[in-house]
mmCIF file of C-alpha atoms in Angstrom:
data_model
loop_
_atom_site.group_PDB
_atom_site.id
_atom_site.type_symbol
_atom_site.label_atom_id
_atom_site.label_comp_id
_atom_site.label_asym_id
_atom_site.label_seq_id
_atom_site.Cartn_x
_atom_site.Cartn_y
_atom_site.Cartn_z
ATOM 1 C CA MET A 1 9.533 -14.342 -31.570
ATOM 2 C CA ASP A 2 13.499 -13.909 -32.190
ATOM 3 C CA LYS A 3 16.110 -15.864 -30.490
ATOM 4 C CA ILE A 4 16.294 -14.364 -27.099
ATOM 5 C CA ASP A 5 12.350 -14.339 -26.582
ATOM 6 C CA LEU A 6 13.187 -18.885 -27.521
ATOM 7 C CA ASN A 7 15.740 -18.650 -24.919
ATOM 8 C CA LEU A 8 14.332 -16.771 -22.437
ATOM 9 C CA LEU A 9 10.538 -18.616 -22.936
ATOM 10 C CA TYR A 10 12.626 -21.762 -23.411
ATOM 11 C CA GLN A 11 13.857 -21.500 -19.401
ATOM 12 C CA ILE A 12 10.865 -20.495 -17.753
ATOM 13 C CA ALA A 13 8.308 -22.616 -19.635
ATOM 14 C CA ASP A 14 10.755 -25.376 -21.055
ATOM 15 C CA LEU A 15 8.670 -24.542 -24.652
ATOM 16 C CA THR A 16 10.448 -24.041 -27.524
ATOM 17 C CA ASP A 17 7.427 -22.267 -29.308
ATOM 18 C CA VAL A 18 4.181 -20.804 -28.711
ATOM 19 C CA PRO A 19 2.285 -23.805 -26.662
ATOM 20 C CA GLN A 20 -0.536 -25.565 -26.853
ATOM 21 C CA GLY A 21 -3.796 -25.567 -25.503
ATOM 22 C CA ALA A 22 -5.266 -21.995 -23.255
ATOM 23 C CA TYR A 23 -1.902 -19.704 -23.233
ATOM 24 C CA ASN A 24 -0.941 -15.623 -21.892
ATOM 25 C CA ILE A 25 1.958 -14.384 -23.744
ATOM 26 C CA ARG A 26 2.983 -10.988 -22.168
ATOM 27 C CA LYS A 27 6.389 -8.997 -23.614
ATOM 28 C CA ASN A 28 7.585 -5.636 -22.834
ATOM 29 C CA GLY A 29 4.524 -4.569 -21.354
ATOM 30 C CA ALA A 30 2.165 -5.706 -23.613
ATOM 31 C CA LEU A 31 -0.156 -8.805 -25.259
ATOM 32 C CA SER A 32 2.073 -11.008 -26.978
ATOM 33 C CA GLY A 33 -0.226 -13.937 -27.752
ATOM 34 C CA ARG A 34 -3.701 -15.440 -26.531
ATOM 35 C CA ASN A 35 -5.390 -19.025 -27.168
ATOM 36 C CA ASN A 36 -8.349 -19.755 -24.782
ATOM 37 C CA THR A 37 -9.954 -23.197 -25.145
ATOM 38 C CA SER A 38 -13.209 -24.272 -25.216
ATOM 39 C CA HIS A 39 -12.967 -24.721 -21.011
ATOM 40 C CA ILE A 40 -10.678 -21.861 -20.368
ATOM 41 C CA GLU A 41 -11.027 -18.337 -20.940
ATOM 42 C CA ILE A 42 -8.761 -15.582 -20.727
ATOM 43 C CA ALA A 43 -9.841 -12.093 -20.818
ATOM 44 C CA ASN A 44 -7.760 -9.058 -19.801
ATOM 45 C CA LYS A 45 -9.110 -6.930 -16.891
ATOM 46 C CA ASP A 46 -11.125 -3.847 -16.604
ATOM 47 C CA ASP A 47 -9.342 -2.322 -14.016
ATOM 48 C CA LYS A 48 -6.104 -2.857 -13.709
ATOM 49 C CA THR A 49 -3.073 -4.206 -15.263
ATOM 50 C CA GLY A 50 -3.921 -8.317 -16.373
ATOM 51 C CA ILE A 51 -5.590 -11.085 -16.848
ATOM 52 C CA ASP A 52 -8.753 -13.169 -15.515
ATOM 53 C CA ILE A 53 -8.200 -16.846 -16.143
ATOM 54 C CA ARG A 54 -11.834 -19.173 -15.510
ATOM 55 C CA ILE A 55 -11.455 -23.112 -15.511
ATOM 56 C CA ALA A 56 -14.924 -24.074 -16.063
ATOM 57 C CA PRO A 57 -15.692 -27.324 -13.503
ATOM 58 C CA GLY A 58 -14.825 -31.051 -14.784
ATOM 59 C CA THR A 59 -11.610 -29.701 -16.907
ATOM 60 C CA ARG A 60 -9.507 -32.729 -16.783
ATOM 61 C CA GLY A 61 -6.024 -32.728 -18.663
ATOM 62 C CA GLU A 62 -5.547 -29.577 -19.900
ATOM 63 C CA SER A 63 -2.977 -26.645 -19.432
ATOM 64 C CA VAL A 64 -2.407 -22.833 -19.118
ATOM 65 C CA HIS A 65 0.928 -21.017 -19.867
ATOM 66 C CA ILE A 66 0.808 -17.134 -18.727
ATOM 67 C CA PRO A 67 4.691 -17.056 -19.123
ATOM 68 C CA VAL A 68 5.992 -12.712 -19.262
ATOM 69 C CA LEU A 69 8.968 -12.041 -21.294
ATOM 70 C CA ILE A 70 11.203 -8.342 -20.634
ATOM 71 C CA THR A 71 13.634 -7.538 -22.932
ATOM 72 C CA GLN A 72 13.033 -3.980 -22.701
ATOM 73 C CA SER A 73 16.068 -2.021 -20.737
ATOM 74 C CA GLY A 74 13.697 0.109 -17.961
ATOM 75 C CA LEU A 75 10.931 -1.355 -17.936
ATOM 76 C CA GLU A 76 9.011 -2.267 -14.837
ATOM 77 C CA GLU A 77 5.696 -3.500 -14.610
ATOM 78 C CA THR A 78 2.742 -4.215 -12.158
ATOM 79 C CA VAL A 79 0.237 -6.762 -13.155
ATOM 80 C CA TYR A 80 -2.606 -8.545 -11.435
ATOM 81 C CA ASN A 81 -3.603 -12.056 -12.812
ATOM 82 C CA ASP A 82 -6.610 -14.004 -11.192
ATOM 83 C CA PHE A 83 -7.503 -17.860 -12.041
ATOM 84 C CA PHE A 84 -10.606 -19.524 -11.258
ATOM 85 C CA ILE A 85 -11.005 -22.481 -11.420
ATOM 86 C CA GLY A 86 -13.856 -24.388 -11.027
ATOM 87 C CA GLU A 87 -15.287 -27.784 -8.949
ATOM 88 C CA GLY A 88 -13.439 -31.514 -10.138
ATOM 89 C CA CYS A 89 -11.092 -29.974 -12.039
ATOM 90 C CA ASP A 90 -7.232 -31.607 -13.377
ATOM 91 C CA VAL A 91 -4.903 -28.765 -14.258
ATOM 92 C CA ASP A 92 -1.538 -28.072 -14.734
ATOM 93 C CA ILE A 93 -0.817 -23.919 -14.805
ATOM 94 C CA ILE A 94 2.557 -23.000 -16.467
ATOM 95 C CA ALA A 95 3.751 -18.974 -14.987
ATOM 96 C CA GLY A 96 7.110 -17.563 -14.467
ATOM 97 C CA CYS A 97 8.883 -14.523 -15.922
ATOM 98 C CA GLY A 98 12.369 -13.724 -17.661
ATOM 99 C CA ILE A 99 14.688 -10.596 -18.219
ATOM 100 C CA HIS A 100 16.874 -10.304 -20.592
ATOM 101 C CA ASN A 101 18.573 -6.930 -20.064
ATOM 102 C CA ASP A 102 21.317 -5.258 -22.138
ATOM 103 C CA GLY A 103 21.241 -2.131 -20.887
ATOM 104 C CA HIS A 104 22.023 0.155 -18.059
ATOM 105 C CA GLN A 105 18.448 0.719 -15.861
ATOM 106 C CA ARG A 106 16.440 -1.606 -13.706
ATOM 107 C CA SER A 107 13.895 -4.347 -15.165
ATOM 108 C CA GLN A 108 11.230 -5.395 -12.772
ATOM 109 C CA HIS A 109 8.258 -7.152 -13.037
ATOM 110 C CA ASP A 110 5.875 -7.781 -9.931
ATOM 111 C CA GLY A 111 3.424 -10.053 -10.817
ATOM 112 C CA ILE A 112 0.479 -11.009 -7.983
ATOM 113 C CA HIS A 113 -1.556 -13.945 -8.537
ATOM 114 C CA THR A 114 -4.669 -14.899 -6.637
ATOM 115 C CA PHE A 115 -5.674 -18.420 -7.054
ATOM 116 C CA HIS A 116 -9.325 -19.709 -6.029
ATOM 117 C CA VAL A 117 -9.460 -23.652 -6.251
ATOM 118 C CA GLY A 118 -12.518 -25.224 -6.537
ATOM 119 C CA ARG A 119 -14.300 -27.923 -4.611
ATOM 120 C CA GLY A 120 -12.599 -31.459 -6.042
ATOM 121 C CA SER A 121 -10.106 -29.729 -7.875
ATOM 122 C CA LYS A 122 -6.276 -30.887 -8.326
ATOM 123 C CA VAL A 123 -3.753 -27.337 -9.923
ATOM 124 C CA ARG A 124 -0.183 -27.781 -10.514
ATOM 125 C CA TYR A 125 1.288 -24.494 -10.783
ATOM 126 C CA SER A 126 5.162 -23.831 -11.856
ATOM 127 C CA GLU A 127 6.812 -20.562 -11.575
ATOM 128 C CA LYS A 128 10.438 -20.392 -12.579
ATOM 129 C CA HIS A 129 12.271 -17.000 -12.502
ATOM 130 C CA TYR A 130 15.332 -16.451 -15.107
ATOM 131 C CA GLY A 131 17.293 -13.638 -16.131
ATOM 132 C CA ASP A 132 20.178 -12.480 -18.226
ATOM 133 C CA GLY A 133 22.003 -9.974 -20.600
ATOM 134 C CA LYS A 134 25.303 -7.753 -20.595
ATOM 135 C CA GLY A 135 23.837 -4.692 -19.233
ATOM 136 C CA THR A 136 24.311 -3.619 -15.386
ATOM 137 C CA GLY A 137 21.104 -2.983 -14.689
ATOM 138 C CA GLU A 138 19.189 -4.851 -12.131
ATOM 139 C CA ARG A 139 16.873 -7.405 -13.016
ATOM 140 C CA ILE A 140 14.398 -7.185 -10.275
ATOM 141 C CA MET A 141 11.327 -10.021 -9.586
ATOM 142 C CA ASN A 142 8.617 -9.622 -6.608
ATOM 143 C CA PRO A 143 6.275 -12.489 -7.047
ATOM 144 C CA GLN A 144 3.015 -12.840 -4.696
ATOM 145 C CA THR A 145 0.744 -15.517 -4.894
ATOM 146 C CA ILE A 146 -2.213 -15.708 -2.236
ATOM 147 C CA ILE A 147 -4.697 -19.111 -2.688
ATOM 148 C CA TYR A 148 -7.785 -20.124 -1.686
ATOM 149 C CA LEU A 149 -8.661 -23.991 -1.700
ATOM 150 C CA GLU A 150 -12.405 -25.086 -1.094
ATOM 151 C CA GLU A 151 -13.294 -28.933 0.327
ATOM 152 C CA GLY A 152 -11.083 -31.587 -1.210
ATOM 153 C CA ALA A 153 -9.109 -29.176 -3.513
ATOM 154 C CA SER A 154 -5.388 -29.651 -3.843
ATOM 155 C CA ILE A 155 -2.238 -27.560 -5.308
ATOM 156 C CA THR A 156 1.142 -28.043 -5.767
ATOM 157 C CA LEU A 157 3.886 -25.359 -5.854
ATOM 158 C CA ASP A 158 7.068 -25.729 -8.120
ATOM 159 C CA MET A 159 8.821 -22.415 -7.627
ATOM 160 C CA VAL A 160 12.653 -21.839 -9.036
ATOM 161 C CA GLN A 161 14.292 -19.675 -9.386
ATOM 162 C CA ILE A 162 18.114 -20.494 -10.469
ATOM 163 C CA ARG A 163 20.139 -17.726 -12.102
ATOM 164 C CA GLY A 164 20.831 -14.203 -13.571
ATOM 165 C CA VAL A 165 18.218 -12.472 -10.989
ATOM 166 C CA ASP A 166 19.198 -9.698 -8.421
ATOM 167 C CA SER A 167 16.853 -9.166 -6.369
ATOM 168 C CA THR A 168 13.850 -10.922 -5.310
ATOM 169 C CA LYS A 169 11.271 -10.554 -2.901
ATOM 170 C CA ARG A 170 8.612 -13.372 -3.182
ATOM 171 C CA TYR A 171 5.167 -14.104 -0.340
ATOM 172 C CA THR A 172 3.003 -16.530 -0.408
ATOM 173 C CA LYS A 173 0.043 -16.919 1.316
ATOM 174 C CA VAL A 174 -2.255 -20.417 1.262
ATOM 175 C CA VAL A 175 -5.519 -20.248 3.320
ATOM 176 C CA ALA A 176 -6.658 -24.375 3.031
ATOM 177 C CA ARG A 177 -10.113 -23.390 4.736
ATOM 178 C CA GLY A 178 -11.601 -26.472 3.136
ATOM 179 C CA ALA A 179 -11.771 -30.246 4.367
ATOM 180 C CA GLY A 180 -9.295 -32.575 3.371
ATOM 181 C CA SER A 181 -7.680 -29.235 1.180
ATOM 182 C CA GLU A 182 -3.895 -29.692 0.950
ATOM 183 C CA VAL A 183 -0.694 -27.248 -0.130
ATOM 184 C CA VAL A 184 2.718 -28.525 -1.214
ATOM 185 C CA VAL A 185 4.804 -25.838 -2.213
ATOM 186 C CA GLN A 186 8.595 -26.738 -2.735
ATOM 187 C CA GLU A 187 11.192 -23.749 -3.705
ATOM 188 C CA LYS A 188 14.449 -23.767 -4.780
ATOM 189 C CA LEU A 189 16.494 -20.707 -5.250
ATOM 190 C CA LEU A 190 20.209 -19.786 -5.998
ATOM 191 C CA THR A 191 21.494 -16.356 -5.944
ATOM 192 C CA ASP A 192 25.459 -15.527 -6.764
ATOM 193 C CA GLY A 193 27.484 -12.221 -6.743
ATOM 194 C CA LYS A 194 25.870 -9.848 -4.166
ATOM 195 C CA GLN A 195 21.955 -10.479 -5.250
ATOM 196 C CA PHE A 196 19.128 -11.041 -2.791
ATOM 197 C CA ALA A 197 16.336 -13.013 -2.252
ATOM 198 C CA GLU A 198 13.935 -12.952 0.513
ATOM 199 C CA SER A 199 11.167 -15.618 0.784
ATOM 200 C CA ARG A 200 8.242 -15.319 3.138
ATOM 201 C CA MET A 201 5.454 -17.748 3.628
ATOM 202 C CA ASP A 202 1.942 -17.738 5.142
ATOM 203 C CA VAL A 203 0.193 -21.099 5.619
ATOM 204 C CA ILE A 204 -3.247 -21.389 7.574
ATOM 205 C CA LEU A 205 -4.738 -24.346 7.408
ATOM 206 C CA GLU A 206 -8.054 -23.992 8.399
ATOM 207 C CA GLY A 207 -10.537 -27.389 7.247
ATOM 208 C CA GLU A 208 -10.696 -30.178 8.631
ATOM 209 C CA ASP A 209 -7.759 -32.266 7.577
ATOM 210 C CA SER A 210 -6.185 -29.954 5.988
ATOM 211 C CA LYS A 211 -2.241 -30.753 5.247
ATOM 212 C CA ALA A 212 0.768 -29.027 3.905
ATOM 213 C CA GLN A 213 3.962 -29.440 2.923
ATOM 214 C CA VAL A 214 6.712 -26.907 2.396
ATOM 215 C CA VAL A 215 10.211 -27.962 1.048
ATOM 216 C CA SER A 216 12.909 -24.711 -0.242
ATOM 217 C CA ARG A 217 16.061 -25.553 -1.548
ATOM 218 C CA SER A 218 18.243 -22.706 -1.507
ATOM 219 C CA VAL A 219 21.956 -22.578 -2.438
ATOM 220 C CA GLY A 220 24.058 -19.407 -1.333
ATOM 221 C CA GLN A 221 26.525 -18.584 -3.542
ATOM 222 C CA GLY A 222 29.242 -15.186 -4.055
ATOM 223 C CA GLU A 223 28.245 -12.475 -1.217
ATOM 224 C CA SER A 224 24.763 -13.137 -2.253
ATOM 225 C CA VAL A 225 21.905 -12.747 1.087
ATOM 226 C CA GLN A 226 19.115 -15.045 1.134
ATOM 227 C CA VAL A 227 16.185 -14.914 4.434
ATOM 228 C CA PHE A 228 13.737 -17.233 4.653
ATOM 229 C CA TYR A 229 10.041 -17.043 6.482
ATOM 230 C CA PRO A 230 8.357 -20.300 5.921
ATOM 231 C CA GLN A 231 5.065 -19.899 8.778
ATOM 232 C CA VAL A 232 2.607 -22.453 9.215
ATOM 233 C CA GLU A 233 -0.810 -21.814 11.399
ATOM 234 C CA GLY A 234 -2.992 -24.910 12.415
ATOM 235 C CA ASN A 235 -6.290 -23.793 13.737
ATOM 236 C CA GLY A 236 -7.818 -26.971 14.255
ATOM 237 C CA ARG A 237 -7.417 -30.564 13.047
ATOM 238 C CA CYS A 238 -4.603 -30.760 10.557
ATOM 239 C CA PHE A 239 -0.975 -31.985 9.596
ATOM 240 C CA GLY A 240 1.762 -28.969 8.503
ATOM 241 C CA HIS A 241 5.644 -29.739 7.746
ATOM 242 C CA VAL A 242 8.167 -27.433 6.999
ATOM 243 C CA GLN A 243 11.747 -28.073 5.752
ATOM 244 C CA CYS A 244 14.532 -25.771 4.940
ATOM 245 C CA ASP A 245 17.449 -27.223 4.544
ATOM 246 C CA SER A 246 20.817 -25.011 2.671
ATOM 247 C CA ILE A 247 23.470 -24.997 0.783
ATOM 248 C CA ILE A 248 26.274 -21.764 1.935
ATOM 249 C CA MET A 249 29.231 -20.781 -0.338
ATOM 250 C CA ASP A 250 32.402 -18.079 -0.291
ATOM 251 C CA SER A 251 30.797 -15.063 1.525
ATOM 252 C CA ALA A 252 27.107 -15.678 1.001
ATOM 253 C CA ARG A 253 24.864 -15.082 3.894
ATOM 254 C CA ILE A 254 21.623 -17.571 4.899
ATOM 255 C CA SER A 255 18.974 -16.833 6.910
ATOM 256 C CA SER A 256 16.805 -19.622 7.743
ATOM 257 C CA ILE A 257 13.194 -18.657 10.219
ATOM 258 C CA PRO A 258 10.558 -21.464 10.396
ATOM 259 C CA ALA A 259 7.966 -20.705 12.840
ATOM 260 C CA ILE A 260 4.809 -22.837 13.185
ATOM 261 C CA THR A 261 1.569 -22.012 15.824
ATOM 262 C CA ALA A 262 -0.536 -24.124 16.594
ATOM 263 C CA ASN A 263 -4.177 -22.801 17.752
ATOM 264 C CA SER A 264 -5.945 -26.023 18.343
ATOM 265 C CA MET A 265 -5.007 -29.141 20.495
ATOM 266 C CA ASP A 266 -5.760 -31.236 17.600
ATOM 267 C CA ALA A 267 -2.464 -28.886 15.221
ATOM 268 C CA GLN A 268 0.164 -31.376 14.472
ATOM 269 C CA LEU A 269 2.957 -29.191 13.082
ATOM 270 C CA ILE A 270 6.424 -29.799 12.437
ATOM 271 C CA HIS A 271 9.591 -27.049 11.564
ATOM 272 C CA GLU A 272 12.950 -28.424 10.526
ATOM 273 C CA ALA A 273 15.612 -25.715 8.959
ATOM 274 C CA ALA A 274 19.683 -26.743 8.047
ATOM 275 C CA ILE A 275 22.241 -24.868 6.351
ATOM 276 C CA GLY A 276 25.642 -25.828 5.123
ATOM 277 C CA ARG A 277 28.380 -26.259 3.149
ATOM 278 C CA ILE A 278 29.599 -28.980 0.604
ATOM 279 C CA ALA A 279 30.676 -32.339 2.407
ATOM 280 C CA GLY A 280 34.124 -32.749 1.463
ATOM 281 C CA ASP A 281 33.812 -36.210 0.807
ATOM 282 C CA GLN A 282 31.199 -35.997 -1.253
ATOM 283 C CA ILE A 283 33.323 -33.514 -3.790
ATOM 284 C CA ILE A 284 36.523 -36.110 -3.585
ATOM 285 C CA LYS A 285 34.243 -39.101 -4.336
ATOM 286 C CA LEU A 286 33.293 -37.139 -7.545
ATOM 287 C CA MET A 287 36.944 -36.510 -8.171
ATOM 288 C CA THR A 288 37.934 -39.976 -8.150
ATOM 289 C CA LEU A 289 35.504 -40.608 -10.580
ATOM 290 C CA GLY A 290 37.715 -37.695 -13.194
ATOM 291 C CA LEU A 291 35.657 -35.193 -12.526
ATOM 292 C CA THR A 292 37.819 -31.644 -11.279
ATOM 293 C CA GLU A 293 36.626 -30.232 -7.917
ATOM 294 C CA GLU A 294 34.952 -27.202 -9.679
ATOM 295 C CA GLU A 295 32.887 -29.658 -12.018
ATOM 296 C CA ALA A 296 32.199 -31.836 -8.935
ATOM 297 C CA GLU A 297 30.858 -28.985 -7.312
ATOM 298 C CA GLU A 298 28.417 -28.098 -9.583
ATOM 299 C CA ARG A 299 27.220 -31.782 -9.855
ATOM 300 C CA ILE A 300 26.444 -31.836 -6.114
ATOM 301 C CA LEU A 301 24.103 -28.396 -6.354
ATOM 302 C CA GLU A 302 22.592 -29.649 -9.758
ATOM 303 C CA GLY A 303 21.714 -32.693 -7.850
ATOM 304 C CA PHE A 304 20.242 -30.665 -4.944
ATOM 305 C CA LEU A 305 18.538 -28.405 -6.888
ATOM 306 C CA ALA A 306 17.259 -30.457 -8.830
#
């Protein structure tokens, strides 16, 4: 991999080289590298573009990296990845897409990920999106994440998009169908210039004592536009909490439209949403410590999105 590849890999997966353990690296629409372990098998799909990742029951302390790198201007692709996590697992899955576009054509990656999380398993899923390059071509990413949780299963989603993506339409669906299943979604977005970001979430709590916590934090700068539609539906004894916090700057526009639906008297659902500017006293306090106004703003935003 060259310097551009390595920078993208670091931005989306905190890697400085090929990862250890199981991995599948996709570059410019083709397989760049793959490794299986005795407990984790990655194989190409037979009927469409993408891979199947099978994690054996009882697998613990292992990780799977599946980064996507695009450095070819004009490349557009849709990839389908399915994860089958057996019972009693405890694993980390690190995905993400980085686009470096130096050309004038748009580059686009649409990744559709479906998770089947077995009984009693714990999964931590990280998905980072990043774009750079000096070209005028757009960098577009449209991820879809579909999750099915069995009894006692849990998943934590860390979904981050901080810089360089011109347009994104994100869709996340979680069906907590097993008793005692749990999902935590942590979403962080930053847009600038004329960038556009839309995030839709459907969390369906079906299992008895299932739980969901959705926390979305975003910063809108320049003339960018953000729209959020987090929805939680409770169909039995369950608990769900949705929190959306946004900082708006310059001429940006942000819409936050949370919704909760209770189809059972035993469902407890809460939603909160707040949009506001950076408080002036925060900036003044940091400036008294020697920072410029711009440095103070950057420090506040870093802390907000940390």
